[in-house]
CSV table of C-alpha atoms in Angstrom, one decimal:
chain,number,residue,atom,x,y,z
Y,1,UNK,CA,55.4,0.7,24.1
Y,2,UNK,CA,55.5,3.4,22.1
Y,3,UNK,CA,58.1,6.6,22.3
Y,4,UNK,CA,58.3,9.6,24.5
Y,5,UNK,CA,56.1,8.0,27.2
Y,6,UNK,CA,53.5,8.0,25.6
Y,7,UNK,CA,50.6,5.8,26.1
Y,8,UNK,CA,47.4,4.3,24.6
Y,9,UNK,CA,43.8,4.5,26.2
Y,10,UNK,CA,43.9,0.8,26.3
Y,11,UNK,CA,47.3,1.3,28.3
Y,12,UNK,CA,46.3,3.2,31.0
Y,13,UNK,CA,43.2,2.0,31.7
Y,14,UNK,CA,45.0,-1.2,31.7
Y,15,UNK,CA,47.5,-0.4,34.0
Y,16,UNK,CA,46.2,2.2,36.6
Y,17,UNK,CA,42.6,-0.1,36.6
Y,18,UNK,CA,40.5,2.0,35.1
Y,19,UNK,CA,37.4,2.0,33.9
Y,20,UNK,CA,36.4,3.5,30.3
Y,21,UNK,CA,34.1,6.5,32.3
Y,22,UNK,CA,37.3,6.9,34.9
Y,23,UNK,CA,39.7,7.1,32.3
Y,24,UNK,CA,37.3,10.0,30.4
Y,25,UNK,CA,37.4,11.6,33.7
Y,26,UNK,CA,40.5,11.8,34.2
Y,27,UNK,CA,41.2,13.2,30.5
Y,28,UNK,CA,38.6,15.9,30.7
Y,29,UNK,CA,40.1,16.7,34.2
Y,30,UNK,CA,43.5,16.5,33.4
Y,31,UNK,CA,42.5,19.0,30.2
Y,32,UNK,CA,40.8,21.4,32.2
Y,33,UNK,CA,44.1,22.5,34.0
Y,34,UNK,CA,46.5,24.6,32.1
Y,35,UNK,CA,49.6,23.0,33.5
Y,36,UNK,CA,48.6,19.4,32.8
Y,37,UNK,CA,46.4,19.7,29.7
Y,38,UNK,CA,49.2,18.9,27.4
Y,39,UNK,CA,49.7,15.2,29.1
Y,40,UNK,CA,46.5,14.2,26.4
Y,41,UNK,CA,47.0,13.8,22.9
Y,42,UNK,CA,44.2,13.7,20.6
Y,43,UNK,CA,45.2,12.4,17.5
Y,44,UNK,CA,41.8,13.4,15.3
Y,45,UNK,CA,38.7,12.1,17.0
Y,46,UNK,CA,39.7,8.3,17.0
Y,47,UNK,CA,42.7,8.0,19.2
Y,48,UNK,CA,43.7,9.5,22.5
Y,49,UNK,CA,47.4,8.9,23.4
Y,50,UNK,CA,48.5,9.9,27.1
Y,51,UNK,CA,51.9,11.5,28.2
Y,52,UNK,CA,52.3,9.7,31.0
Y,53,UNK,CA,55.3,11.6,32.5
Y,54,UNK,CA,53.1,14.5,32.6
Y,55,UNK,CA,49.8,12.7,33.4
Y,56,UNK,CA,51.6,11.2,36.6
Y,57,UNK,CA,52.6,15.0,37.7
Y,58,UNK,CA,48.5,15.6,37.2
Y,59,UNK,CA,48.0,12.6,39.3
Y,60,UNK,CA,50.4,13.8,41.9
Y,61,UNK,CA,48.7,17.5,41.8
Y,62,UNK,CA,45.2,16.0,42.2
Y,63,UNK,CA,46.5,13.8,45.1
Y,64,UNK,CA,47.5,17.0,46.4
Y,65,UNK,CA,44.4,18.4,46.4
Y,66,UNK,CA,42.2,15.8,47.9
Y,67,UNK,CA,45.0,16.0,50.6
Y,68,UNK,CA,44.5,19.8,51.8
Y,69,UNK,CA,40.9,19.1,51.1
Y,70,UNK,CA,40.7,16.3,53.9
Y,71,UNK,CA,43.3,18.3,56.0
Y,72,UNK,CA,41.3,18.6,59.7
Y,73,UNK,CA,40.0,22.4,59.5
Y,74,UNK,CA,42.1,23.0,62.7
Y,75,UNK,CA,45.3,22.2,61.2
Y,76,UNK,CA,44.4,24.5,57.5
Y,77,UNK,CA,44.0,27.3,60.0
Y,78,UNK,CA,47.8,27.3,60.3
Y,79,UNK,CA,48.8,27.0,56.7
């Protein structure tokens, strides 16, 4: 475990079962949004660490999301 919550590739995909490709995914996503891009750490080209703290408030944001986006249309008509 290494400090400030920080995390290795090999980490996260371990424990939140992803894939290599989903993990990418998630980085490049989690990169494109200015409030979450600072939960990825490239360190040079040959190791990404993760912030987890801050990559679970992505996860919670893009949970979010996929939330209002399934939201029956009737009931987004009030909000």
């Amino acid at each position: 475990m290494m400090a400030n919550n920080w995390r290795t590739k090999k980490e996260i995909m371990t424990n939140y079962g992803y894939s290599e490709a989903t993990f990418y995914n998630r980085c490049k996503e989690c990169s494109q949004l200015p409030d979450y891009r600072d939960a990825i750490i490239h360190d040079g080209g040959q190791r990404t660490y993760v912030d987890e703290n801050k990559f679970q408030d992505f996860l919670r944001y893009r949970s979010e999301q996929y939330r209002k986006r399934m939201l029956d249309p009737h009931l987004k008509e009030g909000k």
